[in-house]
Every structure is written in structure tokens, then in C-alpha cells.
Coordinates of C-alpha atoms and ligand atoms in Angstrom, one line a residue:
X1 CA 127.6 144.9 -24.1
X2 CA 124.7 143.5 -22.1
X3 CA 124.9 144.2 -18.3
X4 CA 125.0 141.0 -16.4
X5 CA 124.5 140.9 -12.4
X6 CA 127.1 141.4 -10.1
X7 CA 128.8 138.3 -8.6
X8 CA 130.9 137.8 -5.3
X9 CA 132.4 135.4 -7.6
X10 CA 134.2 136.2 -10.7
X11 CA 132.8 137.6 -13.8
X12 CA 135.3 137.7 -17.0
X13 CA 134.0 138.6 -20.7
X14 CA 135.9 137.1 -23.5
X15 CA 137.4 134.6 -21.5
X16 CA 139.4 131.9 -24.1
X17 CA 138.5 128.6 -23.2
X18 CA 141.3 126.4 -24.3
X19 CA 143.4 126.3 -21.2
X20 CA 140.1 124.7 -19.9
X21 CA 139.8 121.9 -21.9
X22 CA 142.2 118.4 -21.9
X23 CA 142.0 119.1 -25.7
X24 CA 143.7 122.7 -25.6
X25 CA 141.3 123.9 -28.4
X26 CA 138.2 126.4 -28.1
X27 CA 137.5 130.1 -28.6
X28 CA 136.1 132.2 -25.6
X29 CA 132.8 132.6 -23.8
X30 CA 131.1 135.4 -24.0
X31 CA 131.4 135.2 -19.9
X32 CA 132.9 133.2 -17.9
X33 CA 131.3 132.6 -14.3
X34 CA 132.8 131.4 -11.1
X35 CA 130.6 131.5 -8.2
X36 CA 131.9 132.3 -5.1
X37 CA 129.1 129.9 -2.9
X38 CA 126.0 128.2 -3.9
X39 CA 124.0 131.4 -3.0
X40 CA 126.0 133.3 -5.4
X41 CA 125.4 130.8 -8.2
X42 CA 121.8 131.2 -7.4
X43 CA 121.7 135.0 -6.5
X44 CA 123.3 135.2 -10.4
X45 CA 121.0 132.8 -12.0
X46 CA 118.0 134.5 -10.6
X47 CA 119.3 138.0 -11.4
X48 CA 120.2 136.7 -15.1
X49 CA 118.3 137.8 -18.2
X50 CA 116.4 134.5 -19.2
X51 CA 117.6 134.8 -22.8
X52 CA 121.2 134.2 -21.8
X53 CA 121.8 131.0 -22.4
X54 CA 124.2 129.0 -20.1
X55 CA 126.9 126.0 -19.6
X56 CA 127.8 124.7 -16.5
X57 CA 131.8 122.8 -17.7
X58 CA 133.5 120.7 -15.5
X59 CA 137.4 120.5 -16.1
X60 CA 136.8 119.8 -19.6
X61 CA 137.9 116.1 -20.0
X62 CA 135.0 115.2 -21.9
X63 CA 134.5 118.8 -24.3
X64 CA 135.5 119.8 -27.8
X65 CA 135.0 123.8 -27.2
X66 CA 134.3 124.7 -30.9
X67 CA 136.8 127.7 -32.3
X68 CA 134.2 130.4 -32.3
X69 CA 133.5 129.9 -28.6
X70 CA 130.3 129.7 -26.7
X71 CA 127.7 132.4 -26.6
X72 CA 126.3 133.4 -22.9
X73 CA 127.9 132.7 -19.8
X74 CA 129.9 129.5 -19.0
X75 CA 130.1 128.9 -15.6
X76 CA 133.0 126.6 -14.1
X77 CA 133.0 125.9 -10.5
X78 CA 135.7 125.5 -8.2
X79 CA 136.6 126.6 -4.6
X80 CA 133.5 126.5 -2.6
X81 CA 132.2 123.6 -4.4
X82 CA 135.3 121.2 -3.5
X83 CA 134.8 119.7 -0.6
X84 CA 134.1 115.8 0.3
X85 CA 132.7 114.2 3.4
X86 CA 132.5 111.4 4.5
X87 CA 129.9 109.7 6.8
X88 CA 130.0 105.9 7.3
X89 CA 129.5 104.4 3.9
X90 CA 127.9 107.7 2.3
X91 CA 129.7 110.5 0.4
X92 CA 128.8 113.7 0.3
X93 CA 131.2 115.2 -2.7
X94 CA 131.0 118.7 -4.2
X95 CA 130.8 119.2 -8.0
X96 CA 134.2 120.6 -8.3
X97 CA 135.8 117.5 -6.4
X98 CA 138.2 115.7 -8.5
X99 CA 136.6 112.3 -9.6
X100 CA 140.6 111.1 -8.5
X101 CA 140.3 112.9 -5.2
X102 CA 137.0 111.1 -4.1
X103 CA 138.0 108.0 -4.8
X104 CA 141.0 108.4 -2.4
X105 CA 139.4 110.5 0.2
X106 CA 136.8 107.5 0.2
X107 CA 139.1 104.4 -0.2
X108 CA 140.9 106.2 3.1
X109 CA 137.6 105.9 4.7
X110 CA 137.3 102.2 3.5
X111 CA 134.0 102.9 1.3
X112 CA 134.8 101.3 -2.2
X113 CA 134.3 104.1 -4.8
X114 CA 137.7 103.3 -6.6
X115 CA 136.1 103.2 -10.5
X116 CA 136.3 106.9 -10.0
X117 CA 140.2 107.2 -9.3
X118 CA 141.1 107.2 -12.9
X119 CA 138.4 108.9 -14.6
X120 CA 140.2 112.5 -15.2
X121 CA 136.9 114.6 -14.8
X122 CA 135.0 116.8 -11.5
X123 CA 132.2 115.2 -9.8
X124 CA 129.0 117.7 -11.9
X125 CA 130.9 116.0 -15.1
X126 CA 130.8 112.4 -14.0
X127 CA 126.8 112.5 -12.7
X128 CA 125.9 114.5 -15.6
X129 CA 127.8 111.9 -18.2
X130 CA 127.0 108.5 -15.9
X131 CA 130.9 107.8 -15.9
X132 CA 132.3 104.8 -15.5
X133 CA 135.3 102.3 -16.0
X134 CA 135.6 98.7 -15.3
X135 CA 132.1 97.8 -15.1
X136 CA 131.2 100.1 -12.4
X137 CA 129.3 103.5 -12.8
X138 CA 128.1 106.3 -10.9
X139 CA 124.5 105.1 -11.4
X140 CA 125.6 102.4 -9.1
X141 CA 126.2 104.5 -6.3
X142 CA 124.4 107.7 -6.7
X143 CA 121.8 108.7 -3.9
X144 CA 120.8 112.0 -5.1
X145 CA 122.3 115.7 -6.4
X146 CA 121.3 119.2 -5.2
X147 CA 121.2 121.3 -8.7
X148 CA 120.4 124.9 -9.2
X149 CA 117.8 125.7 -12.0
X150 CA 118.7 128.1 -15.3
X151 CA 116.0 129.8 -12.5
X152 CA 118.4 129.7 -9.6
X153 CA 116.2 127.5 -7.6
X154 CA 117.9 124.8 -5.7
X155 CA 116.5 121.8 -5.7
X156 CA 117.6 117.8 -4.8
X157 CA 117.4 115.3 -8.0
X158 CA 116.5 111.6 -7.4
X159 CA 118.0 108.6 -9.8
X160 CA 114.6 108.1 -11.2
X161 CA 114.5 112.0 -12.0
X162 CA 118.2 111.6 -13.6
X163 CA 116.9 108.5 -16.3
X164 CA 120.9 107.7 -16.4
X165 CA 121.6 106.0 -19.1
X166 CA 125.0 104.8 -21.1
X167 CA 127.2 108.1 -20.7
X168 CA 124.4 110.3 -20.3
X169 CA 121.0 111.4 -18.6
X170 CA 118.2 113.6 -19.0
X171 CA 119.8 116.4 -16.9
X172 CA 118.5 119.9 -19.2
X173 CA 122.1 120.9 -20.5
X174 CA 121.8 124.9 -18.6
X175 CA 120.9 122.8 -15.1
X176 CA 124.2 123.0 -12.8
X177 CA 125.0 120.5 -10.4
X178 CA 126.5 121.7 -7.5
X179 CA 127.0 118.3 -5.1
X180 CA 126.3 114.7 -5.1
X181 CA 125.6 112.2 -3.2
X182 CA 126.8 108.3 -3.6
X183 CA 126.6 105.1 -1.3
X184 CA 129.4 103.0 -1.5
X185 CA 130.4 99.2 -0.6
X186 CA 133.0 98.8 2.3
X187 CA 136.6 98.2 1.8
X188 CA 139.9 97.5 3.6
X189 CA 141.4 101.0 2.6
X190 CA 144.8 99.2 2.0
X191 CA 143.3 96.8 -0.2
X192 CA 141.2 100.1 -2.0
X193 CA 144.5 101.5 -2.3
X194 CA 145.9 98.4 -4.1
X195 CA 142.8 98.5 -6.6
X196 CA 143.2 101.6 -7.3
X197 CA 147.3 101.2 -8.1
X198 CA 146.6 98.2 -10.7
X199 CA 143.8 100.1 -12.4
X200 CA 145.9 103.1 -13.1
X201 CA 148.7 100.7 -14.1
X202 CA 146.4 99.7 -16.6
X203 CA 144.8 102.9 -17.9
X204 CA 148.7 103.5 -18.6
X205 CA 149.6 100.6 -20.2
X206 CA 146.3 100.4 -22.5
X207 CA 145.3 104.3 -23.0
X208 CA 147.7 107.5 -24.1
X209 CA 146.9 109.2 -21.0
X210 CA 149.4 111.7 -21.2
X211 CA 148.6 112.8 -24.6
X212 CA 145.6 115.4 -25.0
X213 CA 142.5 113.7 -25.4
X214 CA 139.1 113.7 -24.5
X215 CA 138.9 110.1 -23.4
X216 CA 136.9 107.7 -25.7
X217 CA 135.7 109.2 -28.7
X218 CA 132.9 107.4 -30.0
X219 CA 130.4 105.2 -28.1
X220 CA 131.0 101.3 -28.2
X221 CA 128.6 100.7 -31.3
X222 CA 127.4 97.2 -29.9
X223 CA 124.4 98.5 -27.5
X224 CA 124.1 99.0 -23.5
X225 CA 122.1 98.3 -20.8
X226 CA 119.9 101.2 -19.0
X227 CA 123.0 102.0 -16.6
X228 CA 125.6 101.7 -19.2
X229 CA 126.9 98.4 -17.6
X230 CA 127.5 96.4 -20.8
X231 CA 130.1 99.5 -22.9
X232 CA 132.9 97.5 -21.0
X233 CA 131.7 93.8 -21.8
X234 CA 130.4 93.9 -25.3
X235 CA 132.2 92.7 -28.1
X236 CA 132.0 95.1 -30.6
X237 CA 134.5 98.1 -29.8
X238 CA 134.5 101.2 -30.9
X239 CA 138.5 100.7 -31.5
X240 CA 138.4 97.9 -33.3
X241 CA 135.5 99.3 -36.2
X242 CA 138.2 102.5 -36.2
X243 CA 141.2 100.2 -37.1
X244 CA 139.4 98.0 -39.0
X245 CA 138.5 101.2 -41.2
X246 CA 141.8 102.1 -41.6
X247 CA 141.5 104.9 -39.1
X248 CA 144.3 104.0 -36.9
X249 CA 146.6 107.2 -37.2
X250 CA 144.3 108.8 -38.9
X251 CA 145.3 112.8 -39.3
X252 CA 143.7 116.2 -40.1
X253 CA 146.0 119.3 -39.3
X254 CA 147.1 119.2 -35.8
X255 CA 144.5 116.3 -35.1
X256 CA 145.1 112.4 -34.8
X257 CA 143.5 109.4 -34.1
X258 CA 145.8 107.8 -31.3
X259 CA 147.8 104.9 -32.8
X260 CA 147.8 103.4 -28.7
X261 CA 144.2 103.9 -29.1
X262 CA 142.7 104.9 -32.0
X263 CA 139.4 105.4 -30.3
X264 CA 141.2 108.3 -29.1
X265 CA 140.9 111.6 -30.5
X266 CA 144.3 113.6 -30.2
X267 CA 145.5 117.1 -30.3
X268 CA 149.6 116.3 -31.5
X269 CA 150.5 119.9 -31.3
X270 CA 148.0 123.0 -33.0
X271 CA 144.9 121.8 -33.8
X272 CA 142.0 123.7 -33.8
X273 CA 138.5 122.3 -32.8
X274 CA 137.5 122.0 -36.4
X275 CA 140.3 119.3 -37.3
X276 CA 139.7 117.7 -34.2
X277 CA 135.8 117.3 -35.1
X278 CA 136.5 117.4 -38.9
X279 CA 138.5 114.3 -38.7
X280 CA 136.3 112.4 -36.1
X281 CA 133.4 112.6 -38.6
X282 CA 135.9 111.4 -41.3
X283 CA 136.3 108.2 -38.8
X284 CA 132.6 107.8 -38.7
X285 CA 132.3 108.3 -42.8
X286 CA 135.0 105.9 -43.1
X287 CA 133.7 103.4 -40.3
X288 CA 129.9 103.3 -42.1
X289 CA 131.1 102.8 -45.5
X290 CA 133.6 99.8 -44.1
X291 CA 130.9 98.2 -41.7
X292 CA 128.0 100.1 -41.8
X293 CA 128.2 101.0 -38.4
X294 CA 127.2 104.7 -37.5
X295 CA 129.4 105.5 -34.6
X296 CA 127.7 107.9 -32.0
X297 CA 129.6 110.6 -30.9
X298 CA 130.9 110.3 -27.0
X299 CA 132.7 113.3 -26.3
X300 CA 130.3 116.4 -26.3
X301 CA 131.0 118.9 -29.0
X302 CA 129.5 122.4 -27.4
X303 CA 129.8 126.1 -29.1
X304 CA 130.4 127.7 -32.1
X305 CA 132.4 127.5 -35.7
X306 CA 135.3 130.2 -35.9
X307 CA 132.6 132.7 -37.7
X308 CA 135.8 134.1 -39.6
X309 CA 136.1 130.3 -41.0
X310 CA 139.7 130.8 -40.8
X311 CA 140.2 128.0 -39.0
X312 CA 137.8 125.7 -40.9
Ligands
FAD1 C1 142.3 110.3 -20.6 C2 140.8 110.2 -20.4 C3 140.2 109.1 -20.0 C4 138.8 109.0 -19.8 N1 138.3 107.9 -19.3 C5 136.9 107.8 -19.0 C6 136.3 106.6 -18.5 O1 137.0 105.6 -18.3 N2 135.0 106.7 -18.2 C7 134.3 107.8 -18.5 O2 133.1 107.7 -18.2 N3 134.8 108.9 -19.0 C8 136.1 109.0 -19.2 N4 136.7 110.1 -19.8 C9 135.8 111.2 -20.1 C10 135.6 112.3 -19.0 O3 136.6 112.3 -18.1 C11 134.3 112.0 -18.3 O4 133.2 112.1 -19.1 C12 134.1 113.0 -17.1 O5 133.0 112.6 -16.3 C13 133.8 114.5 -17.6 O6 133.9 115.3 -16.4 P1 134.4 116.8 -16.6 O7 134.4 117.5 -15.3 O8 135.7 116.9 -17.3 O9 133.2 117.5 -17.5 P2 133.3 118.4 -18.8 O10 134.1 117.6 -19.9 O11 133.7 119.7 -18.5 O12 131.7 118.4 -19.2 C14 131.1 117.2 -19.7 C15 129.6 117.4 -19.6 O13 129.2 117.5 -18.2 C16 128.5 118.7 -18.0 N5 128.9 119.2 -16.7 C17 130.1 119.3 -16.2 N6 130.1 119.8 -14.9 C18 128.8 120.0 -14.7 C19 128.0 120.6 -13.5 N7 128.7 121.0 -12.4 N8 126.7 120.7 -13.6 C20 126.1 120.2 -14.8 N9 126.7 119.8 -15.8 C21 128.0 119.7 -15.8 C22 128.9 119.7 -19.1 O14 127.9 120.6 -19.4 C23 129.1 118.7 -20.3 O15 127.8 118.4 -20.8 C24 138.0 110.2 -20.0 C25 138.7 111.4 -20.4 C26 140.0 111.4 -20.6 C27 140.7 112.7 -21.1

């Protein structure tokens, strides 16, 4: 097997990256990296053969890991890229930080970042897919990210540099973002608090959050605005174009579209990857020949096919 360099962090071949995902389903990575430090990330990446490709995941809210895995190194941060401060209305969050924890940690400072408190992802996931809920997003709030290059060179991005747009930006895919930076409005923190209560009382009432999904599958079909800003106010919803297809409940294998939400994507107990993806491009099949409408793809599919097929 190729000889990779040495971390401080740890290094494991053939790691399975299922338990990774909200979705439960994907084969290994070749390697999978946690850096110790940012110097270690960079050390690494430096030391790396160029033609090893790599994939910074976050916690996985967003992925369908194909079966057959992902070739190169997959590197997952976590302790040592956690931390969150907090200085007057600024914060300064890690990659790794919980989306959830932020929020709080901020709302307990009084600065108003509560859209984040119920979006399940880390802090690299949410710059890198300009997430968002309740007509807020981070390209709202973001002041800047320090990322380290395929190249290990550490460098700070701007907004203008990040061109965010609805759920994505032009961030190359093998770039790794390692902290963020975000300016927020001030709140009462009891009042943050509050928010933050009634907008998880309605993710629960209106989402299967404890099922495992990816979040929203498709993109809301009816157009967006440069920050993403109109997904939550236009008319025409991804859900609705799903249902009216006949999609609702949809299933393939182990794979269902949610009948709480059928935007929804669900693995209901030993699906692979390729039901899960099989059956959301039956949804789009179905949803073009019922309305025309080609639905774009919101969760990120990343890896390989099980090269067996035995899965397929
Ligand atoms: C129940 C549920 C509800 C959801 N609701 C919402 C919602 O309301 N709004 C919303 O926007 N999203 C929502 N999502 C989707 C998801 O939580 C977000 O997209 C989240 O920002 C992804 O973060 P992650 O850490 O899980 O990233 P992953 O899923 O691990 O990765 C997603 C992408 O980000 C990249 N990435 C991750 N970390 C880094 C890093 N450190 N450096 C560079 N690139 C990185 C990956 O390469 C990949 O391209 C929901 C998901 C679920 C399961």
C-alpha cells in the first residue's frame, strides 16, 4: 500500500464510513485522517503525494457515502478544532463546533446566531454548504474562514472569495476549513433561548428528525437569490412536486421517502447507498414526467459504487 506521512493525529486505512454519516450507509476510505492541530493538518497535507485525492467530511448530516467507499484520505476533524469564542458581537468558532453548540454558546453571550441551533451539522459543513433555516444563513454573518490548501498552506478566505450561493459556494471540494468567523446581531440571551425552544418545537413538529436522513433532499425547484434567502419564501417546494408525483412513501430496499416529509430521504432499516440514491433519482424521473420540473440534487452524493455491484 502506498506510504502516507506520519501524523500526531490518527491515521486508519480501511476505515468504514457509515457510523459517520446521519444516513448509516457508505463503504470505507481508503484512509481516514484526524489531525491532531492545525499544524498537523498542514504538516500532512504538505507531506502528502499530490495525486491522493482528499475530503474534508463534517459529521455527515448532509452526505450519501456511496457503498464502494471513497478513494484517498478522508479527513474528519474533531478535538483541536472545537473550540468557540466569543468576543463582543463576533464569533470565533472551530470547524468541528457543533452548528447546535454555537448557537447556544452565542445566544449565552446575547449575540443572535440562533438559525444555527437546529441545523444538525459542524461549523466546515455549514460555511462550505451556506446553511440556513428560517430565512437566515451563514452568508449573513460570515466575516471570514482560515482554510488549509490540498497544499497545506493556511490561508484566511473572504465572502467575496467564497461566491456563496443557495446551499453551496465555490470552495475547491479537497480545501479544508479549519475555523470561521461570523458577526452577529445582539440579543437578550433569555429571549435567544426562547427562539431557539420554538424553532426546534417546530423542526419537530414539521420534520422526522429522529429518523435517519440527510435533511432536505432536493433543492426547492422555484429559484434563489445570490445568498439563498428566498429557498424558505418561494412557493414552489420541493415537497409538494414530490407528493404531487406520487412520491410520498416512496420505497427502494431499505430506502423511503418520509411520509412526514417526503422531501426527505430515509434509511427505514438496511439500506445501502445505492437504494437511497437509486430511489431519489426515481423521485426526480417521476417529478419531471409529472411537472416537468428537474429537481437538483441537495444532499451531496460523494465516493464510489460497491465495485462488486452486489449491492446495486
Ligand atoms: C434532520 C436534518 C435537518 C437539516 N436541516 C437543514 C437546514 O435547515 N438547513 C441546512 O442548510 N441544512 C440542513 N441539513 C443539512 C446539513 O445539516 C447541513 O448541510 C450541514 O451544514 C452539513 O454539515 P456537516 O458537518 O454534516 O457536513 P457533511 O455532511 O459532513 O459535509 C457536507 C459538505 O461540506 C463539506 N465539509 C464539511 N466539513 C468541511 C470542512 N471542515 N472543510 C471543508 N469542507 C467541509 C464536505 O466536503 C461536503 O461537501 C439538515 C440535515 C438533517 C439530517
Amino acid at each position: 500500500m502506498t506510504q502516507l506521512p506520519i501524523p500526531r493525529g490518527t491515521l486508519t486505512p480501511d476505515r468504514p464510513l457509515d457510523s459517520l454519516t446521519w444516513l448509516r450507509v457508505g463503504g470505507p476510505a481508503d484512509w481516514l485522517f484526524q489531525p491532531a492541530d492545525l499544524k498537523d493538518l498542514s504538516d500532512f497535507l504538505k507531506a502528502l503525494d499530490p495525486a491522493i485525492p482528499v475530503f474534508p467530511m463534517g459529521v455527515g448530516s448532509n452526505l450519501i457515502v456511496r457503498d464502494g467507499g471513497i478513494r484517498g484520505v478522508v479527513i474528519r476533524l474533531g478535538r483541536g478544532f472545537n473550540t468557540i469564542r466569543i468576543d463582543g458581537l463576533r464569533v470565533i468558532a472551530g470547524a468541528a463546533a457543533l452548528d447546535a453548540h454555537v448557537a447556544r454558546k452565542a445566544a449565552e453571550a446575547g449575540v443572535d446566531l440562533t438559525f444555527l441551533r437546529t441545523i444538525p451539522g459542524a461549523i466546515g459543513g455549514a460555511v462550505r454548504m451556506n446553511a440556513g433555516c428560517y430565512g437566515r444563513y451563514v452568508a449573513d454573518h460570515f466575516v471570514s474562514a482560515t482554510v488549509v490548501t490540498r497544499g497545506g498552506e493556511v490561508i484566511m478566505l473572504s465572502p467575496d472569495e467564497l461566491q456563496f450561493a443557495y446551499r453551496q459556494t465555490a470552495l475547491p471540494p479537497d480545501m479544508v476549513i479549519v475555523e470561521a468567523i461570523f458577526d452577529g446581531p445582539s440579543g437578550d440571551p433569555e429571549a435567544l433561548a426562547a427562539t431557539m425552544d420554538d424553532q426546534l418545537a417546530k423542526r419537530d413538529a414539521s420534520q422526522p428528525t429522529k429518523d435517519r436522513t440527510a435533511g432536505s433532499t432536493f433543492r426547492n425547484p422555484a429559484g434563489y437569490s445570490s445568498t439563498g434567502a428566498a429557498d424558505d419564501t418561494m412557493d414552489l417546494k420541493a415537497w409538494k412536486v414530490i407528493d404531487d408525483a406520487g412520491m410520498r412513501g416512496a420505497t427502494l430496499g431499505g430506502a423511503v421517502m418520509n411520509t412526514m416529509h417526503p422531501n426527505f430521504l430515509t434509511n427505514a432499516g438496511g439500506a445501502t447507498a445505492a437504494d437511497l440514491e437509486n430511489l431519489g433519482e426515481e423521485v426526480r424521473r417521476k417529478v419531471f414526467q409529472n411537472a416537468g420540473i428537474q429537481l437538483e440534487w441537495e444532499i451531496m452524493r460523494v465516493g464510489e459504487p460497491d465495485p462488486d455491484n452486489k449491492k446495486e
